[in-house]
Short mmCIF file of N, CA and C in Angstrom, two decimals:
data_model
loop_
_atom_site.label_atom_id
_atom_site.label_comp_id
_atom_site.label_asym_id
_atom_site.label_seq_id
_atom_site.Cartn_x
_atom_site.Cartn_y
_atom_site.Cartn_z
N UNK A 290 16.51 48.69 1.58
CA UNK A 290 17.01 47.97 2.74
C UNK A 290 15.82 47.33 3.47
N UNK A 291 16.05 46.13 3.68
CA UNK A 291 14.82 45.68 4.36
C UNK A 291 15.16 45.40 5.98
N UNK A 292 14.39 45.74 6.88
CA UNK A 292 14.40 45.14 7.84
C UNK A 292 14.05 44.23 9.00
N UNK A 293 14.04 43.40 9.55
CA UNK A 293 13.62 42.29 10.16
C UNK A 293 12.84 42.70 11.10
N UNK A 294 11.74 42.28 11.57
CA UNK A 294 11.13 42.25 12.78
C UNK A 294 10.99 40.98 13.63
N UNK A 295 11.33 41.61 15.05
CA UNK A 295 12.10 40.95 16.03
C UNK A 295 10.93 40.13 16.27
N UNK A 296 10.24 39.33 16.55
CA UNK A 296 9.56 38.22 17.24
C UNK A 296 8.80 38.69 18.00
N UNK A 297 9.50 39.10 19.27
CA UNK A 297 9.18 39.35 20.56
C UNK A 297 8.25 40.35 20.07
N UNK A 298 8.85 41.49 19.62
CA UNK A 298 7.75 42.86 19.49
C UNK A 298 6.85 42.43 18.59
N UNK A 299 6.60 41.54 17.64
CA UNK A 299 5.59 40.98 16.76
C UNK A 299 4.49 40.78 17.47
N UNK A 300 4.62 39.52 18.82
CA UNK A 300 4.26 39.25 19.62
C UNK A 300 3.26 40.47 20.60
N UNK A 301 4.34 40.92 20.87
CA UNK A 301 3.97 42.49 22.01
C UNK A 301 2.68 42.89 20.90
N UNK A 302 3.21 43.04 19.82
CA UNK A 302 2.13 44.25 18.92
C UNK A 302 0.69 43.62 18.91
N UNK A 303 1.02 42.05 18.76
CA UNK A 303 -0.27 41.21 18.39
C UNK A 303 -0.95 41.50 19.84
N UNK A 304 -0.33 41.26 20.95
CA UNK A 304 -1.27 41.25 22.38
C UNK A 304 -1.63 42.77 22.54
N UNK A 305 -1.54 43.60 22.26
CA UNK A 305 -2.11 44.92 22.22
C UNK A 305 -3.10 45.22 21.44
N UNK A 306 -2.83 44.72 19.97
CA UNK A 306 -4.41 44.62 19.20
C UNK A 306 -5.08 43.97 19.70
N UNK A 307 -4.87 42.84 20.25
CA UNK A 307 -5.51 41.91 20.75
C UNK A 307 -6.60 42.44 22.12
N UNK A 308 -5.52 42.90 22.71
CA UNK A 308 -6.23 43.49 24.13
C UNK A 308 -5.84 44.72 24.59
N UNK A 309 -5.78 45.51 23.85
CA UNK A 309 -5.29 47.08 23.86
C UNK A 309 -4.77 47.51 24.78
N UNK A 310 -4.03 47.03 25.67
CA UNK A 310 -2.74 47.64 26.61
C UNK A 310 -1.82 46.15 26.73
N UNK A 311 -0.32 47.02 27.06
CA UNK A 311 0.39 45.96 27.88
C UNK A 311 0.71 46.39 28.69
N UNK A 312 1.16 45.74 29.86
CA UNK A 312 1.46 46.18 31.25
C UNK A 312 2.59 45.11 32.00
N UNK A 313 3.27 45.46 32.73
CA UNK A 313 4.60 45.17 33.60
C UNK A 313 4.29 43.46 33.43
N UNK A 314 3.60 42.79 34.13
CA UNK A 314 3.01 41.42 34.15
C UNK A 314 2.64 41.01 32.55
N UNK A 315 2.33 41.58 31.99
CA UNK A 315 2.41 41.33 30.47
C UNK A 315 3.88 40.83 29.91
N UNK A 316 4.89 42.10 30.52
CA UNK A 316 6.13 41.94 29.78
C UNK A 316 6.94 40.67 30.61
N UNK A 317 6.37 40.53 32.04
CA UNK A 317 7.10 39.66 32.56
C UNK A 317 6.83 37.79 32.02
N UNK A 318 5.77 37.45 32.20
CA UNK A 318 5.56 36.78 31.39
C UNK A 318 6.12 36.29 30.30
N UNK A 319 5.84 37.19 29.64
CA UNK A 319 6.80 36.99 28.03
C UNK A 319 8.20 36.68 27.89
N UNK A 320 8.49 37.64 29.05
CA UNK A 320 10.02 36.82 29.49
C UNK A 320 10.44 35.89 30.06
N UNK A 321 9.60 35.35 30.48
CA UNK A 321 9.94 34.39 31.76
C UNK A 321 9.15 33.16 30.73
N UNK A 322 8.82 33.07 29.98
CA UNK A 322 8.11 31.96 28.89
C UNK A 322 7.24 32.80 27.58
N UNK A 323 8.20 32.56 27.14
CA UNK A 323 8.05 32.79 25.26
C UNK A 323 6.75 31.96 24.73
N UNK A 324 7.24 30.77 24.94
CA UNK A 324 5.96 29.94 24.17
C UNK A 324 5.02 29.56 25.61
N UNK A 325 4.81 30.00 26.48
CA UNK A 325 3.69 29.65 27.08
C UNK A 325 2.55 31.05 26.80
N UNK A 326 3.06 32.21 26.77
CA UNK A 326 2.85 33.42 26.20
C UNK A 326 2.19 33.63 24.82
N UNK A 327 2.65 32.64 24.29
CA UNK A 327 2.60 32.65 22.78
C UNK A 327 1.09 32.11 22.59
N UNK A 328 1.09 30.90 23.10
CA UNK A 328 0.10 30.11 23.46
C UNK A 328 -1.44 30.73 23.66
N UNK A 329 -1.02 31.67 25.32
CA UNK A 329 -2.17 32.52 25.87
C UNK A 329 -2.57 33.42 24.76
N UNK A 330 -1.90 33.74 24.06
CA UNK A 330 -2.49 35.01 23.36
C UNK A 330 -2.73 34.12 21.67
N UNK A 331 -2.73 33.39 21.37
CA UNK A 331 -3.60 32.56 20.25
C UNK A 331 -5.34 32.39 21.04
N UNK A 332 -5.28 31.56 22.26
CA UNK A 332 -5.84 31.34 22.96
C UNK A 332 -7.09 32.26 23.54
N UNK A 333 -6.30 33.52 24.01
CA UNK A 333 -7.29 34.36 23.93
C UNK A 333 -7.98 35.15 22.56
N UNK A 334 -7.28 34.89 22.06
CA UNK A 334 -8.10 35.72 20.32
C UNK A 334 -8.82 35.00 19.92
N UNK A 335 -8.66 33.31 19.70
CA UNK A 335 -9.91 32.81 19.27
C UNK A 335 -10.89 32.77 20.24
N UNK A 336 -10.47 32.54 21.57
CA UNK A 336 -12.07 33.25 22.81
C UNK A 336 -12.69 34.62 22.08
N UNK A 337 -11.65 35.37 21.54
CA UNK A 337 -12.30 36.59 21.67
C UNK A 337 -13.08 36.76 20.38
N UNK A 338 -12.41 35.99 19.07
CA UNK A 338 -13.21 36.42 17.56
C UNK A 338 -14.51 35.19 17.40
N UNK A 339 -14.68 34.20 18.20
CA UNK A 339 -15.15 33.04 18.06
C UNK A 339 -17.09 33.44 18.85
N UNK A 340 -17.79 33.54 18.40
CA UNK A 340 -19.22 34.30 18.59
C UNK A 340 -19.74 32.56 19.67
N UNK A 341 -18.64 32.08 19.70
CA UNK A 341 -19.62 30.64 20.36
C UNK A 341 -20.00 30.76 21.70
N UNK A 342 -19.52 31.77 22.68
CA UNK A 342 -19.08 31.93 23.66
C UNK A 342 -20.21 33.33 24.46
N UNK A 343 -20.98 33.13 25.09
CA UNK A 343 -21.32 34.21 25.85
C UNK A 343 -20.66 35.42 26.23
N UNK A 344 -20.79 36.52 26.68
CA UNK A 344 -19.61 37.62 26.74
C UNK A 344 -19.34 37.39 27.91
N UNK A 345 -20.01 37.49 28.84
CA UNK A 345 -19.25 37.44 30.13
C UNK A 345 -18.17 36.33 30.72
N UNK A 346 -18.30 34.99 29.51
CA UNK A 346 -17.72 33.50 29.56
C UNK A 346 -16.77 34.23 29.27
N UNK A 347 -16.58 34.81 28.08
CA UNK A 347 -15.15 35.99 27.18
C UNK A 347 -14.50 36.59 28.65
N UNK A 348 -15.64 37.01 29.17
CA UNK A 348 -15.04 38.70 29.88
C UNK A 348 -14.00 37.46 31.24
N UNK A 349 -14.73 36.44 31.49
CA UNK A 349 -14.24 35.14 32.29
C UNK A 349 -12.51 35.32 32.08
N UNK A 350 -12.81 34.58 30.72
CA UNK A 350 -11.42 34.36 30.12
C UNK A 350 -10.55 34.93 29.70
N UNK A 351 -10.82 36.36 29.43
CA UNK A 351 -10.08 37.52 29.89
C UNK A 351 -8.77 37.85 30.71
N UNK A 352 -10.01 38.04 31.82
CA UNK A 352 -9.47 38.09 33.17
C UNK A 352 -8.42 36.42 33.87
N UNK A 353 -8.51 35.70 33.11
CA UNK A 353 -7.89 34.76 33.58
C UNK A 353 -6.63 34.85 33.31
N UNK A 354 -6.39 35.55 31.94
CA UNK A 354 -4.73 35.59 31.27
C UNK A 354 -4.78 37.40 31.27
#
């Protein structure tokens, strides 16, 4: 039996590897805009895997999303 995975929690799972917690404002977001959400968290992973960037520019952009 195979089963589907839902989007949303795909999503959820990726922003937690990504940035190892989620929190209330995390989930609200996501609800309140799917693809603007979607967006931020592409967005922040290549800030974060991309060596072009100073850390604290990172730690910047972070804190922004």
């Amino acid at each position: 039996m195979k089963t589907e995975i839902d989007p949303i929690d795909a999503l959820k799972a990726r922003f937690i590897a990504s940035r190892g917690y989620w929190d209330v404002a995390s989930a609200a977001l996501l609800a309140l805009d799917c693809g603007f959400f979607t967006t931020a968290v592409v967005l922040a992973e290549v800030a974060g895997k991309a060596d072009l960037l100073p850390p604290k520019i990172k730690a910047l952009l972070r804190l922004a999303f």
